[in-house]
GROMACS .gro file of C-alpha atoms in nm:
model
  337
    1MET     CA    1   2.279  -3.388   3.576
    2ASN     CA    2   1.969  -3.226   3.407
    3LEU     CA    3   2.089  -3.186   3.014
    4LYS     CA    4   1.700  -3.114   2.931
    5GLY     CA    5   1.693  -2.871   2.665
    6GLN     CA    6   2.052  -2.894   2.601
    7PHE     CA    7   2.312  -3.035   2.347
    8PRO     CA    8   2.325  -3.328   2.283
    9SER     CA    9   1.987  -3.444   2.434
   10SER     CA   10   1.821  -3.151   2.255
   11ARG     CA   11   1.930  -3.119   1.885
   12MET     CA   12   1.763  -2.844   1.668
   13ARG     CA   13   1.859  -2.978   1.346
   14ARG     CA   14   1.688  -3.284   1.373
   15MET     CA   15   1.327  -3.139   1.297
   16ARG     CA   16   1.523  -2.932   1.003
   17ARG     CA   17   1.640  -3.280   0.844
   18ASP     CA   18   1.304  -3.354   0.642
   19ASP     CA   19   1.082  -3.134   0.401
   20PHE     CA   20   0.809  -3.280   0.633
   21SER     CA   21   0.948  -3.186   0.980
   22ARG     CA   22   0.996  -2.849   0.842
   23ARG     CA   23   0.647  -2.809   0.695
   24LEU     CA   24   0.484  -2.937   1.042
   25MET     CA   25   0.651  -2.604   1.222
   26ARG     CA   26   0.663  -2.400   1.025
   27GLU     CA   27   0.544  -2.056   1.236
   28THR     CA   28   0.403  -1.824   0.932
   29ARG     CA   29   0.278  -1.911   0.602
   30LEU     CA   30   0.260  -1.679   0.286
   31SER     CA   31  -0.070  -1.717   0.045
   32ALA     CA   32  -0.237  -1.550  -0.229
   33ASP     CA   33  -0.469  -1.394   0.028
   34ASP     CA   34  -0.244  -1.175   0.193
   35LEU     CA   35  -0.128  -0.997  -0.104
   36ILE     CA   36  -0.295  -0.684  -0.293
   37TYR     CA   37  -0.160  -0.556  -0.645
   38PRO     CA   38  -0.094  -0.161  -0.694
   39VAL     CA   39  -0.205  -0.047  -1.010
   40PHE     CA   40  -0.094   0.274  -1.188
   41VAL     CA   41  -0.415   0.382  -1.428
   42LEU     CA   42  -0.396   0.594  -1.719
   43GLU     CA   43  -0.648   0.831  -1.915
   44GLY     CA   44  -0.766   0.718  -2.232
   45GLN     CA   45  -0.793   0.398  -2.434
   46GLY     CA   46  -0.493   0.145  -2.595
   47ARG     CA   47  -0.224   0.303  -2.423
   48THR     CA   48   0.058   0.126  -2.167
   49GLU     CA   49   0.354   0.302  -2.020
   50GLN     CA   50   0.671   0.187  -1.856
   51VAL     CA   51   0.765   0.303  -1.577
   52ALA     CA   52   1.173   0.312  -1.643
   53SER     CA   53   1.279   0.275  -1.226
   54MET     CA   54   1.033  -0.026  -1.171
   55PRO     CA   55   1.084  -0.236  -1.451
   56GLY     CA   56   0.818  -0.487  -1.503
   57VAL     CA   57   0.558  -0.212  -1.334
   58GLU     CA   58   0.323  -0.056  -1.608
   59ARG     CA   59   0.085   0.224  -1.626
   60VAL     CA   60  -0.234   0.095  -1.832
   61THR     CA   61  -0.540   0.241  -1.935
   62LEU     CA   62  -0.871   0.067  -1.800
   63ASP     CA   63  -0.962  -0.142  -2.102
   64ARG     CA   64  -0.588  -0.298  -2.056
   65LEU     CA   65  -0.648  -0.278  -1.641
   66LEU     CA   66  -0.912  -0.539  -1.717
   67PRO     CA   67  -0.744  -0.845  -1.829
   68VAL     CA   68  -0.540  -0.763  -1.533
   69ALA     CA   69  -0.771  -0.736  -1.268
   70GLU     CA   70  -0.867  -1.102  -1.412
   71ARG     CA   71  -0.543  -1.248  -1.376
   72ALA     CA   72  -0.567  -1.142  -1.042
   73LEU     CA   73  -0.904  -1.284  -0.934
   74ASN     CA   74  -0.822  -1.582  -1.105
   75LEU     CA   75  -0.477  -1.607  -0.894
   76GLY     CA   76  -0.662  -1.548  -0.592
   77VAL     CA   77  -0.484  -1.244  -0.520
   78PRO     CA   78  -0.847  -1.011  -0.308
   79ALA     CA   79  -0.760  -0.685  -0.401
   80LEU     CA   80  -0.664  -0.409  -0.615
   81ALA     CA   81  -0.496  -0.085  -0.515
   82LEU     CA   82  -0.551   0.193  -0.743
   83PHE     CA   83  -0.330   0.465  -0.809
   84PRO     CA   84  -0.349   0.724  -1.086
   85VAL     CA   85  -0.168   0.901  -1.349
   86ILE     CA   86  -0.331   1.269  -1.425
   87GLY     CA   87  -0.276   1.466  -1.698
   88ALA     CA   88  -0.105   1.827  -1.612
   89ASP     CA   89  -0.403   2.000  -1.762
   90LYS     CA   90  -0.632   1.829  -1.476
   91LYS     CA   91  -0.417   1.944  -1.199
   92SER     CA   92  -0.419   2.224  -0.999
   93ASP     CA   93  -0.355   2.410  -0.659
   94THR     CA   94  -0.677   2.294  -0.541
   95ALA     CA   95  -0.703   1.967  -0.676
   96GLU     CA   96  -1.072   1.975  -0.765
   97GLU     CA   97  -1.017   1.693  -0.993
   98ALA     CA   98  -1.004   1.437  -0.716
   99TRP     CA   99  -1.362   1.444  -0.640
  100ASN     CA  100  -1.499   1.490  -1.007
  101PRO     CA  101  -1.714   1.197  -1.050
  102GLU     CA  102  -1.680   1.147  -1.412
  103GLY     CA  103  -1.286   1.111  -1.338
  104LEU     CA  104  -1.054   0.888  -1.374
  105VAL     CA  105  -1.075   0.694  -1.075
  106PRO     CA  106  -1.457   0.676  -1.016
  107THR     CA  107  -1.461   0.521  -1.370
  108VAL     CA  108  -1.223   0.311  -1.317
  109VAL     CA  109  -1.398   0.165  -0.970
  110ALA     CA  110  -1.748   0.152  -1.102
  111ARG     CA  111  -1.594  -0.040  -1.403
  112LEU     CA  112  -1.401  -0.301  -1.191
  113LYS     CA  113  -1.704  -0.342  -0.984
  114ARG     CA  114  -1.910  -0.397  -1.236
  115GLU     CA  115  -1.704  -0.662  -1.428
  116PHE     CA  116  -1.560  -0.814  -1.126
  117PRO     CA  117  -1.776  -0.771  -0.829
  118GLU     CA  118  -1.612  -1.044  -0.536
  119LEU     CA  119  -1.238  -0.885  -0.647
  120GLY     CA  120  -1.192  -0.596  -0.387
  121VAL     CA  121  -1.115  -0.268  -0.517
  122ILE     CA  122  -0.935   0.010  -0.259
  123THR     CA  123  -0.841   0.362  -0.371
  124ASP     CA  124  -0.557   0.618  -0.217
  125VAL     CA  125  -0.715   0.872  -0.103
  126ALA     CA  126  -0.453   1.146  -0.157
  127LEU     CA  127  -0.404   1.497  -0.343
  128ASP     CA  128  -0.051   1.448  -0.480
  129PRO     CA  129  -0.157   1.333  -0.823
  130TYR     CA  130  -0.354   1.610  -0.869
  131THR     CA  131  -0.190   1.946  -0.715
  132SER     CA  132  -0.010   2.147  -0.950
  133HIS     CA  133   0.301   2.161  -0.651
  134GLY     CA  134   0.262   1.766  -0.612
  135GLN     CA  135   0.200   1.784  -0.235
  136ASP     CA  136  -0.063   1.566  -0.087
  137GLY     CA  137  -0.268   1.876   0.040
  138LEU     CA  138  -0.390   2.249   0.000
  139ILE     CA  139  -0.145   2.508   0.014
  140ASP     CA  140  -0.213   2.874   0.073
  141PRO     CA  141  -0.036   3.053  -0.244
  142ALA     CA  142   0.070   3.339   0.018
  143ASP     CA  143   0.220   3.124   0.205
  144PRO     CA  144   0.616   3.162   0.111
  145ARG     CA  145   0.658   2.862   0.291
  146GLY     CA  146   0.472   2.641   0.118
  147TYR     CA  147   0.301   2.492   0.411
  148VAL     CA  148   0.029   2.242   0.372
  149MET     CA  149  -0.273   2.346   0.545
  150ASN     CA  150  -0.424   2.081   0.784
  151ASP     CA  151  -0.794   2.187   0.774
  152GLU     CA  152  -0.890   2.284   0.464
  153THR     CA  153  -0.696   1.940   0.315
  154LEU     CA  154  -0.939   1.701   0.525
  155GLU     CA  155  -1.267   1.885   0.326
  156ALA     CA  156  -1.102   1.812   0.013
  157LEU     CA  157  -1.007   1.431   0.121
  158ALA     CA  158  -1.389   1.417   0.237
  159LYS     CA  159  -1.479   1.470  -0.063
  160GLN     CA  160  -1.255   1.239  -0.275
  161ALA     CA  161  -1.325   0.946  -0.065
  162LEU     CA  162  -1.710   0.998  -0.099
  163CYS     CA  163  -1.652   1.027  -0.445
  164HIS     CA  164  -1.461   0.717  -0.473
  165ALA     CA  165  -1.732   0.554  -0.190
  166ARG     CA  166  -2.041   0.622  -0.414
  167ALA     CA  167  -1.841   0.512  -0.741
  168GLY     CA  168  -1.857   0.142  -0.545
  169ALA     CA  169  -1.509   0.182  -0.379
  170ASP     CA  170  -1.490  -0.157  -0.095
  171VAL     CA  171  -1.177   0.041   0.051
  172VAL     CA  172  -1.046   0.424   0.075
  173ALA     CA  173  -0.698   0.486   0.194
  174PRO     CA  174  -0.613   0.793   0.288
  175SER     CA  175  -0.207   0.842   0.277
  176ASP     CA  176  -0.221   1.208   0.323
  177MET     CA  177  -0.098   1.183   0.691
  178MET     CA  178  -0.304   1.494   0.722
  179ASP     CA  179  -0.418   1.548   1.124
  180GLY     CA  180  -0.791   1.424   1.164
  181ARG     CA  181  -0.855   1.269   0.829
  182ILE     CA  182  -0.975   0.940   0.986
  183GLY     CA  183  -1.252   1.110   1.112
  184ARG     CA  184  -1.334   1.366   0.886
  185ILE     CA  185  -1.401   1.059   0.592
  186ARG     CA  186  -1.580   0.839   0.850
  187GLN     CA  187  -1.878   1.090   0.927
  188THR     CA  188  -1.911   1.182   0.581
  189LEU     CA  189  -1.918   0.849   0.495
  190ASP     CA  190  -2.166   0.809   0.744
  191ALA     CA  191  -2.379   1.089   0.661
  192GLU     CA  192  -2.452   0.901   0.318
  193ARG     CA  193  -2.491   0.594   0.464
  194LEU     CA  194  -2.202   0.459   0.290
  195ILE     CA  195  -2.149   0.228   0.600
  196HIS     CA  196  -1.996  -0.087   0.467
  197THR     CA  197  -1.734   0.110   0.289
  198ARG     CA  198  -1.387   0.011   0.498
  199ILE     CA  199  -1.115   0.278   0.569
  200LEU     CA  200  -0.759   0.177   0.528
  201ALA     CA  201  -0.504   0.414   0.713
  202TYR     CA  202  -0.224   0.527   0.630
  203SER     CA  203  -0.132   0.523   0.992
  204ALA     CA  204   0.251   0.528   1.017
  205LYS     CA  205   0.326   0.728   0.678
  206TYR     CA  206   0.729   0.800   0.671
  207ALA     CA  207   0.892   1.083   0.521
  208SER     CA  208   1.048   0.837   0.323
  209SER     CA  209   1.378   0.817   0.033
  210PHE     CA  210   1.246   0.469  -0.069
  211TYR     CA  211   0.945   0.648  -0.228
  212GLY     CA  212   1.111   0.783  -0.547
  213PRO     CA  213   1.012   0.527  -0.854
  214PHE     CA  214   0.663   0.572  -0.713
  215ARG     CA  215   0.656   0.954  -0.819
  216ASP     CA  216   0.749   0.908  -1.123
  217ALA     CA  217   0.505   0.652  -1.166
  218VAL     CA  218   0.208   0.899  -1.134
  219GLY     CA  219   0.369   1.184  -1.251
  220SER     CA  220   0.451   1.370  -0.901
  221ALA     CA  221   0.807   1.381  -0.884
  222GLY     CA  222   0.790   1.700  -1.131
  223ASN     CA  223   0.587   1.886  -0.930
  224LEU     CA  224   0.688   1.787  -0.610
  225GLY     CA  225   1.070   1.956  -0.753
  226LYS     CA  226   1.268   1.991  -0.458
  227GLY     CA  227   1.009   1.997  -0.224
  228ASN     CA  228   0.968   1.730   0.042
  229LYS     CA  229   0.671   1.619   0.282
  230TYR     CA  230   0.849   1.633   0.643
  231THR     CA  231   0.577   1.836   0.786
  232TYR     CA  232   0.338   1.607   0.774
  233GLN     CA  233   0.503   1.209   0.693
  234MET     CA  234   0.671   1.082   0.999
  235ASP     CA  235   1.056   1.127   1.072
  236PRO     CA  236   1.171   0.765   1.007
  237ALA     CA  237   1.379   0.789   1.334
  238ASN     CA  238   1.050   0.722   1.527
  239SER     CA  239   0.859   0.472   1.690
  240ASP     CA  240   0.661   0.544   1.975
  241GLU     CA  241   0.520   0.837   1.726
  242ALA     CA  242   0.390   0.565   1.531
  243LEU     CA  243   0.170   0.392   1.782
  244ARG     CA  244   0.021   0.735   1.874
  245GLU     CA  245  -0.084   0.779   1.509
  246VAL     CA  246  -0.189   0.418   1.476
  247ALA     CA  247  -0.431   0.471   1.829
  248LEU     CA  248  -0.567   0.807   1.704
  249ASP     CA  249  -0.689   0.664   1.356
  250LEU     CA  250  -0.853   0.400   1.552
  251GLU     CA  251  -1.037   0.607   1.754
  252GLU     CA  252  -1.144   0.768   1.467
  253GLY     CA  253  -1.277   0.498   1.265
  254ALA     CA  254  -0.998   0.313   1.059
  255ASP     CA  255  -1.106  -0.036   1.026
  256MET     CA  256  -0.705  -0.129   0.885
  257VAL     CA  257  -0.408   0.041   0.925
  258MET     CA  258  -0.118   0.094   0.717
  259VAL     CA  259   0.279   0.068   0.813
  260LYS     CA  260   0.468   0.226   0.490
  261PRO     CA  261   0.737   0.218   0.366
  262GLY     CA  262   0.761  -0.172   0.460
  263MET     CA  263   1.067  -0.378   0.510
  264PRO     CA  264   1.323  -0.072   0.671
  265TYR     CA  265   1.004  -0.073   0.861
  266LEU     CA  266   0.927  -0.409   0.987
  267ASP     CA  267   1.013  -0.325   1.363
  268ILE     CA  268   0.667  -0.069   1.372
  269VAL     CA  269   0.475  -0.333   1.210
  270ARG     CA  270   0.560  -0.597   1.503
  271ARG     CA  271   0.502  -0.297   1.721
  272VAL     CA  272   0.167  -0.159   1.629
  273LYS     CA  273   0.043  -0.562   1.577
  274ASP     CA  274   0.114  -0.634   1.927
  275GLU     CA  275   0.008  -0.322   2.086
  276PHE     CA  276  -0.344  -0.315   1.926
  277GLY     CA  277  -0.404  -0.626   1.746
  278VAL     CA  278  -0.627  -0.530   1.448
  279PRO     CA  279  -0.566  -0.585   1.121
  280THR     CA  280  -0.230  -0.441   1.018
  281TYR     CA  281  -0.103  -0.368   0.636
  282ALA     CA  282   0.216  -0.301   0.490
  283TYR     CA  283   0.319  -0.154   0.171
  284GLN     CA  284   0.651  -0.318  -0.020
  285VAL     CA  285   0.693   0.035  -0.160
  286SER     CA  286   0.878   0.145  -0.503
  287GLY     CA  287   1.246   0.167  -0.390
  288GLU     CA  288   1.205  -0.171  -0.224
  289TYR     CA  289   1.107  -0.321  -0.539
  290ALA     CA  290   1.352  -0.167  -0.768
  291MET     CA  291   1.646  -0.304  -0.600
  292LEU     CA  292   1.524  -0.617  -0.591
  293GLN     CA  293   1.485  -0.631  -0.921
  294ALA     CA  294   1.769  -0.443  -0.983
  295ALA     CA  295   1.966  -0.721  -0.783
  296PHE     CA  296   1.787  -0.986  -0.965
  297ALA     CA  297   1.895  -0.815  -1.303
  298ASN     CA  298   2.249  -0.845  -1.209
  299GLY     CA  299   2.198  -1.237  -1.108
  300TRP     CA  300   2.303  -1.106  -0.736
  301LEU     CA  301   2.010  -1.289  -0.617
  302ASP     CA  302   1.752  -1.562  -0.701
  303ARG     CA  303   1.449  -1.417  -0.831
  304ASP     CA  304   1.168  -1.664  -0.720
  305THR     CA  305   1.347  -1.735  -0.390
  306CYS     CA  306   1.412  -1.374  -0.265
  307THR     CA  307   1.091  -1.235  -0.390
  308LEU     CA  308   0.894  -1.490  -0.117
  309GLU     CA  309   1.142  -1.429   0.117
  310ALA     CA  310   1.090  -1.051   0.117
  311LEU     CA  311   0.731  -1.102   0.113
  312LEU     CA  312   0.734  -1.386   0.444
  313ALA     CA  313   0.951  -1.133   0.666
  314PHE     CA  314   0.630  -0.911   0.631
  315LYS     CA  315   0.393  -1.204   0.786
  316ARG     CA  316   0.700  -1.297   1.027
  317ALA     CA  317   0.637  -0.918   1.173
  318GLY     CA  318   0.292  -0.924   1.188
  319ALA     CA  319   0.173  -0.818   0.862
  320ASP     CA  320  -0.217  -0.952   0.785
  321GLY     CA  321  -0.156  -0.825   0.425
  322ILE     CA  322   0.103  -0.705   0.168
  323LEU     CA  323   0.076  -0.409  -0.056
  324THR     CA  324   0.355  -0.574  -0.352
  325TYR     CA  325   0.409  -0.475  -0.725
  326PHE     CA  326   0.510  -0.855  -0.632
  327ALA     CA  327   0.136  -0.955  -0.612
  328LEU     CA  328   0.081  -1.180  -0.927
  329GLU     CA  329   0.418  -1.296  -0.977
  330ALA     CA  330   0.442  -1.413  -0.604
  331ALA     CA  331   0.080  -1.586  -0.632
  332GLU     CA  332   0.201  -1.796  -0.946
  333LEU     CA  333   0.485  -1.899  -0.774
  334LEU     CA  334   0.271  -1.993  -0.436
  335ARG     CA  335   0.070  -2.146  -0.674
  336ARG     CA  336   0.327  -2.355  -0.811
  337GLY     CA  337   0.481  -2.430  -0.475
   0.00000   0.00000   0.00000
């Protein structure tokens, strides 16, 4: 009888017995190179604000962001992703502050690139921090439904992306989910000979309830009120649709694609990576972070091991990189080994 591959001739636990053999057969590895740190930036100077729904996360002004950027660089984290917190006096229905060359984001980008040129800077391209209604696009004031206009929004997004690129952003990351925005932004950047500016497309961004704490952090929750983003962000029930979205963004000129949220959508990450084989990223969003923090605070989960295990799951699913509020903490843990 041929028992090859069967117990007792095959014992899967043999290779698990010792640390050295577990390491030799390890299929997936997590490193600081895989992490992107999202940061919330305030106007002004000398200000720090705690985000109540995201323990350990702060909104900071540029002067207080600089030491954070230096720490990220020293830990080997490749890039920061910037998210602005704009005062109510600068929000409007037309979101024109989004492409103000003297505004918060271009100012922060220029300073970061001057101080830390080797640190990647990624900017969010979306209008929700700047709109008085909290939506990611423009709305016809005469429309009782408040439907976000697609083509008119593209022009605003292109101006916003160009503003960021001119300031020195390495990567612009459209997170709005308007149709055709990648092509419109790429056309605008190329026309200005900004051919090295990369586009990280939020290609499969779902209309998820896991974004709540983020909206608190950037101050758009109050503006959005009881509104929602179902008419442009993806239905959480859909998977095939995500592949169509990714294919379209790649055809239009995206260099990288994003799946958001993260852990509840790891099946989408795997499908995207298997189908396209392109640089694929995932966002461990604010709700995921808040849930883990709550479990840590109550002693229900071990902080260090669960932080790294959750991030490793992204890598195993096929993500090339992970946006995570645990980035600096995880990089410290990985350094300690």
